[in-house]
Amino acid sequence: MASSLRKALVYGGSGALGRGVLKQFSEQGWLTLSVDVASVPKESTQYVTSSCVIDKNAGSLEHFEKSSRAVEKFLKTHNAKTLDCVVHTAGGFVMDNHHENQEQFLEHMEQMYRINGLSACVATCLASRFLPETKTSKSNKVCILTGSYNAFHHWKAGVPVQIMMSYAISKAMLHQLVQCTDKCTTQNNAYDIMCILPKTIDTAANRKAMPDADISKWTPVPEIAKICYQMATHAKNYSNGGFYEIDTTNNVTSCRLVNVPDDMPKKAPL
Amino acid sequence: MASSLRKALVYGGSGALGRGVLKQFSEQGWLTLSVDVASVPKESTQYVTSSCVIDKNAGSLEHFEKSSRAVEKFLKTHNAKTLDCVVHTAGGFVMDNHHENQEQFLEHMEQMYRINGLSACVATCLASRFLPETKTSKSNKVCILTGSYNAFHHWKAGVPVQIMMSYAISKAMLHQLVQCTDKCTTQNNAYDIMCILPKTIDTAANRKAMPDADISKWTPVPEIAKICYQMATHAKNYSNGGFYEIDTTNNVTSCRLVNVPDDMPKKAPL
């Protein structure tokens, strides 16, 4: 008998954000599959139905094929044909610029490309393969990608993309991927794609890296996980191809559609 | 004695666009250095002062280092310390989407990343190393990158990014690179960066691929080369960080600053 439980793939399930998403979906009764380059830490394995570790140094095609086999096994075990949600939580951050250190920038670029850009491409490929139902119309299936507030709002005063170039460039890949997919899924009616744009996430790594920061502006992982869960379960309330800024002010987190750069500075034609 | 002739690096000088740029600058009396993964074809060698072939399969760091040594040798030969202009003309195009063929999309993504995205990163690193004067303020030094009209205007009706996903994603890297560099060079007053956004370029390869197309809308290579030359010699007339759409209608080519997406469709908040 097919399981009536809904099924989520978390691509990047071993990181701080991924573990939070696994916990949220699992506690709400979903079956969860984690794919990551590292194992899910012990304290989070209770939230993982199945998991798959992929080789950090492998190419994207190998990542896709190994992940596909893991999804197929996961679905077969639960007598199901499709997933209900794919959440991309893989990612990394570095600081650099090509003015001061070209070699460092290029090295970082190759890393960020794989960690941020290519991981989103693979996750979206898995969404395209395993979300759509056969011969049915759209049924609130959702793919959620983790973008970047800073890279998306690069044109805003005070957004320091010039000190995080390879990061911003790799996240621009992800944002364009959402924009291409938006056009495509609207045509095919296959699944919705949404992009979350967090600022600083409250993780152990960030607390260690920035011990003196004002963490009342940082977003707790469970808050982001709840937003992902809302998107997965109430897709109708969200916009296909939508970019959702996640802001935390005075410890209160909100989520806002921000596709429209109303305050983009206008360059006067010469 | 130092040569008083101005010096341009054309990164991607062996392709159709690169050869046109080399011809334009050379005929105007510039010294030219071509870097590419292939040799400059015989019929264009008259426009090349020096050239360097880099290994197609090498990483970006090796491309940067080999290119740097070629620039150093070029400058030393002419008793100069800096270049005056870097033009990035490397690039490629493929069609794909992750709905119909995930494996093809991922393979293309890796190719387009190197050919379009990473080549622009390396060219900009070379600009950062070899354009700025020591201890002087900005002296109309320019780095020009070749972006994409379609990828930049992805949100416009009729712009078919959903059938050229890996291409559009790789060009988004390049566009973000310009936007990060804009912020940085404005601060450092080091050099200006401009991005040209061609539509279809009238090349032998495009004529072969699309024999029935209306070529009155295609842009001839010499027209783009002239625009690059104008940017290099009249930088004051152009905007640092500017995106310049190159349009050809009824065989007439124009160049227009298009940073402001005035007609971007607005998604109403739900």
XYZ file of C-alpha atoms in Angstrom:
540
model
C 0.000 0.000 0.000
C 1.270 3.421 -0.863
C 2.146 5.630 2.039
C -0.194 8.565 2.436
C 2.544 10.529 4.133
C 4.022 13.357 2.169
C 7.644 13.167 1.099
C 10.334 15.843 1.103
C 13.855 15.778 -0.295
C 16.227 18.095 1.548
C 19.258 18.733 -0.674
C 21.928 19.790 1.807
C 20.338 18.123 4.840
C 23.480 17.949 6.978
C 24.060 21.669 7.380
C 22.482 23.888 10.019
C 19.623 25.034 7.782
C 19.055 21.582 6.283
C 18.798 19.934 9.708
C 16.234 22.519 10.766
C 14.142 21.864 7.663
C 14.341 18.099 8.215
C 13.162 18.570 11.821
C 10.248 20.796 10.816
C 8.929 18.498 8.083
C 9.523 15.357 10.113
C 7.716 16.694 13.176
C 4.750 17.487 10.935
C 4.587 13.876 9.847
C 6.440 13.974 6.541
C 8.872 11.339 5.351
C 12.257 12.931 4.721
C 15.225 12.109 2.512
C 18.469 13.964 3.104
C 21.196 14.276 0.457
C 24.473 15.963 1.348
C 28.245 15.677 1.009
C 28.430 14.880 4.747
C 26.417 12.544 6.998
C 23.515 13.910 8.993
C 24.858 14.470 12.543
C 23.639 12.012 15.174
C 21.367 14.467 16.970
C 19.336 14.977 13.796
C 19.051 11.423 12.494
C 15.693 11.044 14.266
C 14.254 13.491 11.715
C 15.587 11.623 8.684
C 13.725 8.733 7.079
C 16.536 8.005 4.605
C 19.787 9.681 3.732
C 22.409 9.624 1.014
C 25.980 10.941 1.116
C 27.414 12.163 -2.179
C 31.102 12.684 -2.971
C 32.103 16.320 -2.442
C 34.582 16.171 -5.310
C 32.323 14.498 -7.853
C 30.804 16.368 -10.768
C 27.217 17.554 -10.955
C 26.178 14.669 -13.193
C 27.385 12.146 -10.635
C 25.648 14.101 -7.862
C 22.437 14.007 -9.865
C 22.668 10.306 -10.686
C 23.517 9.191 -7.167
C 20.789 11.397 -5.713
C 18.301 10.076 -8.277
C 18.986 6.495 -7.252
C 18.499 7.464 -3.596
C 15.162 9.114 -4.393
C 14.028 6.093 -6.418
C 14.851 3.766 -3.527
C 13.123 6.089 -1.053
C 9.982 6.237 -3.188
C 9.960 2.492 -3.825
C 10.246 1.755 -0.107
C 7.122 3.821 0.492
C 5.380 2.571 -2.639
C 5.196 6.075 -4.066
C 5.939 7.523 -7.478
C 6.718 11.141 -6.761
C 8.022 13.507 -4.127
C 5.916 16.361 -2.759
C 8.616 18.908 -2.056
C 12.304 19.557 -2.748
C 14.103 21.996 -0.448
C 17.603 23.144 -1.417
C 19.537 24.122 1.711
C 23.120 23.539 0.537
C 25.364 26.567 0.533
C 28.491 28.272 1.693
C 29.897 31.733 2.228
C 33.300 33.348 1.741
C 34.583 36.896 1.427
C 36.786 38.074 -1.421
C 37.167 40.525 -4.281
C 39.164 40.501 -7.504
C 40.854 43.837 -6.844
C 42.980 42.807 -3.895
C 43.570 39.109 -4.510
C 42.788 37.628 -7.911
C 44.032 34.120 -7.133
C 41.908 33.856 -3.995
C 38.868 35.161 -5.839
C 39.227 32.550 -8.611
C 39.753 29.723 -6.132
C 36.706 30.811 -4.169
C 34.711 31.196 -7.382
C 35.205 27.535 -8.255
C 34.156 26.515 -4.717
C 31.129 28.798 -4.533
C 30.058 27.728 -8.026
C 29.863 24.124 -6.823
C 28.464 24.747 -3.354
C 25.884 27.437 -4.153
C 25.272 27.486 -7.892
C 25.632 23.912 -9.035
C 23.937 22.446 -5.941
C 20.846 24.494 -6.810
C 20.998 23.230 -10.407
C 21.150 19.605 -9.229
C 18.325 20.127 -6.700
C 16.142 21.672 -9.411
C 16.925 18.783 -11.760
C 15.750 16.415 -9.016
C 12.587 18.510 -8.664
C 11.969 18.273 -12.420
C 12.429 14.526 -12.356
C 10.629 13.592 -9.155
C 7.984 16.220 -8.393
C 5.640 16.172 -11.414
C 2.762 13.723 -11.390
C 2.090 11.706 -14.496
C -0.871 12.992 -16.474
C -2.172 15.258 -13.753
C -2.198 18.970 -13.432
C -0.262 20.851 -10.800
C -0.951 19.622 -7.310
C 0.845 22.091 -5.080
C 4.237 20.554 -5.614
C 6.999 22.904 -4.622
C 10.737 23.347 -5.101
C 12.348 25.836 -2.693
C 15.844 27.216 -3.296
C 17.962 29.155 -0.819
C 19.174 32.366 -2.430
C 20.786 35.384 -0.822
C 19.344 38.716 0.277
C 22.666 40.470 -0.384
C 23.204 39.047 -3.869
C 19.593 39.710 -4.875
C 19.638 43.274 -3.556
C 23.186 44.036 -4.762
C 22.119 47.448 -6.085
C 20.899 48.685 -2.691
C 23.042 51.121 -0.762
C 24.840 49.365 2.060
C 24.634 45.875 0.569
C 28.316 44.935 0.480
C 28.530 42.600 -2.542
C 31.923 44.042 -3.419
C 33.472 42.202 -0.458
C 31.738 38.880 -1.184
C 32.085 38.667 -4.946
C 32.370 34.934 -5.633
C 29.499 34.308 -3.214
C 27.280 36.932 -4.867
C 28.126 35.643 -8.355
C 27.300 32.044 -7.413
C 23.989 33.110 -5.856
C 23.165 35.082 -9.026
C 23.277 31.729 -10.840
C 20.667 30.404 -8.431
C 18.458 33.471 -8.828
C 18.587 33.221 -12.624
C 17.791 29.499 -12.361
C 14.592 30.381 -10.482
C 13.695 32.980 -13.092
C 14.217 30.549 -15.991
C 12.287 27.800 -14.193
C 9.427 30.144 -13.370
C 8.820 30.702 -17.079
C 9.096 27.006 -17.775
C 6.914 25.613 -14.987
C 4.236 28.168 -15.696
C 4.063 26.676 -19.159
C 4.231 23.086 -18.110
C 2.148 23.423 -14.980
C 4.496 20.970 -13.363
C 5.505 22.479 -10.030
C 6.039 25.827 -8.373
C 9.475 27.179 -7.603
C 10.158 29.685 -4.841
C 13.365 31.302 -3.666
C 13.970 32.330 -0.077
C 16.371 35.220 0.534
C 17.736 35.012 4.066
C 20.091 37.588 5.543
C 22.312 36.274 8.362
C 21.117 32.948 9.735
C 21.622 32.263 13.439
C 23.922 29.250 13.330
C 26.714 28.052 15.590
C 29.219 28.809 12.817
C 28.012 32.413 12.438
C 28.019 32.968 16.224
C 31.600 31.775 16.325
C 32.649 33.892 13.314
C 30.912 37.068 14.551
C 30.919 36.920 18.373
C 30.082 40.630 18.791
C 27.244 40.871 16.256
C 23.708 41.973 17.112
C 21.933 38.642 16.878
C 18.486 40.189 17.310
C 18.678 40.729 13.514
C 19.740 37.172 12.763
C 17.115 34.700 11.641
C 16.750 31.519 13.711
C 16.848 28.312 11.656
C 13.423 27.103 12.920
C 11.825 30.300 11.567
C 13.191 29.641 8.072
C 12.168 25.993 8.342
C 8.602 27.066 9.204
C 8.492 29.344 6.162
C 9.637 26.468 3.936
C 6.946 24.298 5.472
C 4.279 26.924 4.800
C 5.414 27.113 1.181
C 5.262 23.334 0.838
C 1.807 23.024 2.381
C 0.143 26.276 1.258
C 1.699 26.809 -2.168
C -1.393 28.721 -3.300
C -0.444 31.540 -0.927
C 2.913 31.946 -2.647
C 3.889 33.123 -6.082
C 5.530 30.769 -8.594
C 8.957 32.218 -9.325
C 8.652 34.414 -6.245
C 11.621 35.719 -4.282
C 10.881 35.906 -0.559
C 12.995 38.119 1.648
C 13.299 36.805 5.172
C 13.870 39.591 7.650
C 14.378 39.456 11.391
C 14.085 42.659 13.390
C 14.025 42.701 17.196
C 13.842 38.912 17.137
C 10.675 38.923 15.001
C 10.907 37.158 11.623
C 8.813 38.055 8.588
C 8.644 36.849 4.986
C 7.890 39.221 2.124
C 7.634 38.874 -1.667
C 10.314 41.134 -3.148
C 10.377 40.587 -6.874
C 9.928 44.240 -7.652
C 13.012 46.422 -7.234
C 10.994 49.607 -6.742
C 13.864 51.442 -5.156
C 16.477 50.380 -7.684
C 18.671 53.409 -8.360
C 18.089 54.753 -11.825
C 21.114 55.571 -13.937
C 20.329 58.512 -16.160
C 21.177 57.966 -19.833
C 24.091 60.155 -20.855
C 61.662 54.104 -24.623
C 58.109 53.348 -23.655
C 55.676 52.956 -26.529
C 53.115 55.708 -26.661
C 50.685 53.353 -28.383
C 47.748 52.224 -26.338
C 47.452 48.564 -25.415
C 44.406 46.280 -25.423
C 43.994 42.728 -24.181
C 41.277 40.807 -26.015
C 40.299 37.801 -23.888
C 38.764 35.436 -26.421
C 40.517 36.910 -29.454
C 40.174 33.875 -31.732
C 36.387 33.836 -31.999
C 34.337 35.844 -34.480
C 33.702 38.726 -32.073
C 37.248 38.723 -30.703
C 38.779 38.911 -34.179
C 36.556 41.857 -35.029
C 37.625 43.684 -31.878
C 41.307 42.978 -32.595
C 40.883 44.374 -36.133
C 39.149 47.538 -34.928
C 41.711 48.378 -32.238
C 44.671 47.421 -34.423
C 43.498 49.546 -37.345
C 43.213 52.486 -34.943
C 46.859 52.059 -34.024
C 46.612 50.110 -30.773
C 48.913 47.284 -29.792
C 46.840 44.133 -29.229
C 47.315 40.983 -27.189
C 44.987 38.069 -27.832
C 44.375 35.300 -25.300
C 42.191 32.351 -26.243
C 41.951 28.561 -26.056
C 42.568 28.425 -29.832
C 45.084 30.184 -32.092
C 44.072 33.326 -33.919
C 43.195 32.247 -37.502
C 45.706 33.231 -40.180
C 43.549 35.908 -41.780
C 43.471 37.835 -38.499
C 47.074 37.548 -37.340
C 47.866 40.911 -38.998
C 45.733 42.548 -36.275
C 47.512 40.838 -33.387
C 50.706 42.191 -31.848
C 51.102 39.190 -29.511
C 49.002 36.172 -28.700
C 48.775 33.446 -26.093
C 46.950 30.113 -26.300
C 45.658 28.719 -22.998
C 44.627 25.121 -22.334
C 40.877 24.696 -22.754
C 40.772 22.090 -19.995
C 42.846 23.958 -17.419
C 41.308 25.605 -14.371
C 40.692 29.309 -14.003
C 43.777 29.814 -11.856
C 46.009 28.360 -14.561
C 44.236 30.501 -17.176
C 44.867 33.563 -15.062
C 48.494 32.758 -14.398
C 49.363 31.907 -17.988
C 47.523 35.002 -19.241
C 49.287 37.156 -16.642
C 52.683 36.000 -17.841
C 51.670 36.790 -21.439
C 50.550 40.295 -20.434
C 53.776 40.892 -18.488
C 55.851 39.853 -21.504
C 53.712 42.025 -23.823
C 54.124 45.049 -21.545
C 57.843 44.496 -21.065
C 58.399 44.294 -24.836
C 56.797 47.705 -25.210
C 58.410 49.107 -22.077
C 55.010 49.725 -20.476
C 53.592 49.036 -17.041
C 49.861 48.805 -17.627
C 47.238 47.991 -20.227
C 44.680 50.552 -21.367
C 41.736 48.285 -22.064
C 40.570 44.698 -21.495
C 37.803 43.387 -23.763
C 36.205 40.048 -22.887
C 34.827 38.427 -26.043
C 34.930 34.745 -25.048
C 31.608 32.960 -24.996
C 29.406 30.149 -26.199
C 25.760 29.289 -26.643
C 23.693 26.120 -26.200
C 20.017 25.361 -25.801
C 18.625 23.233 -22.965
C 16.258 23.089 -20.024
C 16.127 20.982 -16.870
C 12.547 19.815 -17.438
C 13.136 17.668 -20.497
C 16.723 16.541 -20.081
C 18.431 16.954 -16.731
C 21.690 15.257 -17.715
C 22.138 17.448 -20.788
C 21.375 20.567 -18.768
C 24.007 19.715 -16.138
C 26.642 18.882 -18.757
C 25.935 22.148 -20.548
C 25.966 24.030 -17.255
C 29.544 22.965 -16.564
C 30.574 24.024 -20.082
C 28.755 27.359 -20.065
C 30.107 28.096 -16.575
C 33.656 27.846 -17.923
C 33.110 29.454 -21.317
C 30.854 32.364 -20.304
C 31.046 32.801 -16.533
C 34.567 31.879 -15.568
C 36.136 33.477 -18.653
C 34.601 36.785 -17.575
C 35.977 36.298 -14.048
C 39.493 35.675 -15.383
C 39.279 38.649 -17.776
C 38.182 40.901 -14.913
C 41.008 39.616 -12.720
C 43.413 40.556 -15.519
C 41.797 44.001 -15.652
C 42.266 44.401 -11.895
C 45.903 43.409 -12.130
C 46.965 45.202 -15.313
C 44.738 48.232 -15.844
C 45.245 50.401 -12.737
C 48.085 52.901 -12.748
C 50.287 53.107 -9.692
C 49.558 56.149 -7.554
C 47.391 57.874 -10.135
C 43.700 58.468 -10.254
C 41.458 56.946 -12.880
C 42.676 57.599 -16.394
C 39.856 56.292 -18.576
C 40.902 52.691 -18.264
C 38.134 50.340 -19.263
C 37.146 46.681 -18.911
C 34.363 45.573 -21.289
C 32.509 42.280 -20.771
C 30.181 40.572 -23.241
C 26.892 39.758 -21.542
C 23.608 38.684 -23.069
C 20.489 40.642 -23.961
C 18.283 37.589 -23.354
C 19.749 36.690 -19.964
C 19.661 40.308 -18.787
C 16.069 40.836 -19.961
C 14.863 37.386 -18.846
C 11.678 38.843 -17.337
C 10.499 40.398 -20.606
C 7.696 38.715 -22.505
C 9.070 36.821 -25.472
C 12.602 36.464 -24.136
C 13.000 32.684 -24.218
C 15.415 32.001 -21.335
C 13.498 28.814 -20.544
C 15.001 27.140 -23.628
C 18.562 28.356 -22.985
C 18.867 27.808 -19.251
C 22.535 26.952 -18.748
C 23.488 29.812 -21.076
C 21.282 32.307 -19.223
C 22.569 31.135 -15.826
C 26.209 31.471 -16.900
C 25.585 34.967 -18.289
C 23.878 35.924 -14.991
C 27.246 35.237 -13.331
C 28.848 37.733 -15.687
C 26.153 40.349 -15.075
C 26.526 39.999 -11.303
C 30.306 40.270 -11.691
C 29.834 43.642 -13.405
C 27.492 44.790 -10.656
C 29.928 43.787 -7.882
C 32.869 45.391 -9.721
C 30.928 48.594 -10.329
C 30.600 49.094 -6.571
C 34.248 48.269 -6.054
C 35.833 50.341 -8.800
C 33.748 53.346 -7.873
C 35.370 53.142 -4.471
C 38.859 52.492 -5.675
C 38.729 54.760 -8.689
C 40.733 52.150 -10.534
C 38.971 51.510 -13.842
C 35.508 51.538 -15.362
C 33.633 48.367 -16.211
C 30.953 48.189 -18.886
C 28.845 45.296 -20.114
C 27.608 45.030 -23.684
C 24.370 43.096 -24.250
C 24.251 41.876 -27.846
C 21.311 39.978 -29.299
C 22.162 37.723 -32.255
C 25.575 38.479 -33.747
C 26.029 38.049 -37.498
C 28.675 35.347 -37.601
C 29.377 32.518 -40.026
C 28.362 30.027 -37.325
C 24.994 31.723 -36.739
C 24.301 31.958 -40.483
C 24.962 28.239 -40.779
C 22.829 27.385 -37.727
C 19.897 29.609 -38.746
C 19.877 29.755 -42.567
C 16.317 31.128 -42.791
C 16.590 33.852 -40.133
C 15.987 37.546 -40.820
C 19.557 38.810 -40.642
C 18.510 42.474 -40.866
C 18.100 42.192 -37.069
C 21.482 40.592 -36.521
C 24.354 42.777 -35.394
C 27.478 42.777 -37.608
C 30.705 42.122 -35.693
C 32.359 45.391 -36.870
C 29.477 47.379 -35.311
C 30.066 45.769 -31.901
C 33.810 46.266 -32.292
C 33.235 49.982 -32.979
C 31.121 50.281 -29.815
C 33.882 48.633 -27.763
C 36.368 51.041 -29.290
C 34.176 54.028 -28.412
C 33.966 52.773 -24.826
C 37.736 52.364 -24.632
C 38.495 55.809 -26.049
C 35.567 57.860 -24.714
C 34.944 56.261 -21.328
C 33.556 59.542 -19.991
C 30.539 59.111 -22.271
C 29.690 55.773 -20.679
C 28.519 54.820 -17.235
C 30.720 52.749 -14.899
C 28.797 49.531 -14.241
C 26.557 50.296 -17.206
C 24.754 47.641 -19.239
C 24.546 48.581 -22.925
C 21.967 46.900 -25.108
C 23.072 46.554 -28.700
C 20.137 46.507 -31.066
C 20.053 46.156 -34.824
C 16.850 46.991 -36.674
C 16.682 47.230 -40.468
C 20.465 46.865 -40.560
C 20.984 49.906 -38.306
C 22.823 49.264 -35.021
C 22.356 51.324 -31.874
C 23.718 51.162 -28.323
C 21.592 52.114 -25.326
C 22.112 52.152 -21.546
C 19.547 49.760 -20.068
C 20.221 49.434 -16.375
C 16.716 50.383 -15.393
C 14.098 47.692 -15.830
C 11.219 50.140 -16.077
C 8.933 47.664 -17.728
C 9.689 44.800 -15.346
C 6.382 43.046 -14.664
C 5.256 43.630 -11.121
C 4.077 40.675 -9.095
C 1.359 41.760 -6.735
C 1.921 40.711 -3.128
C -0.616 38.048 -2.154
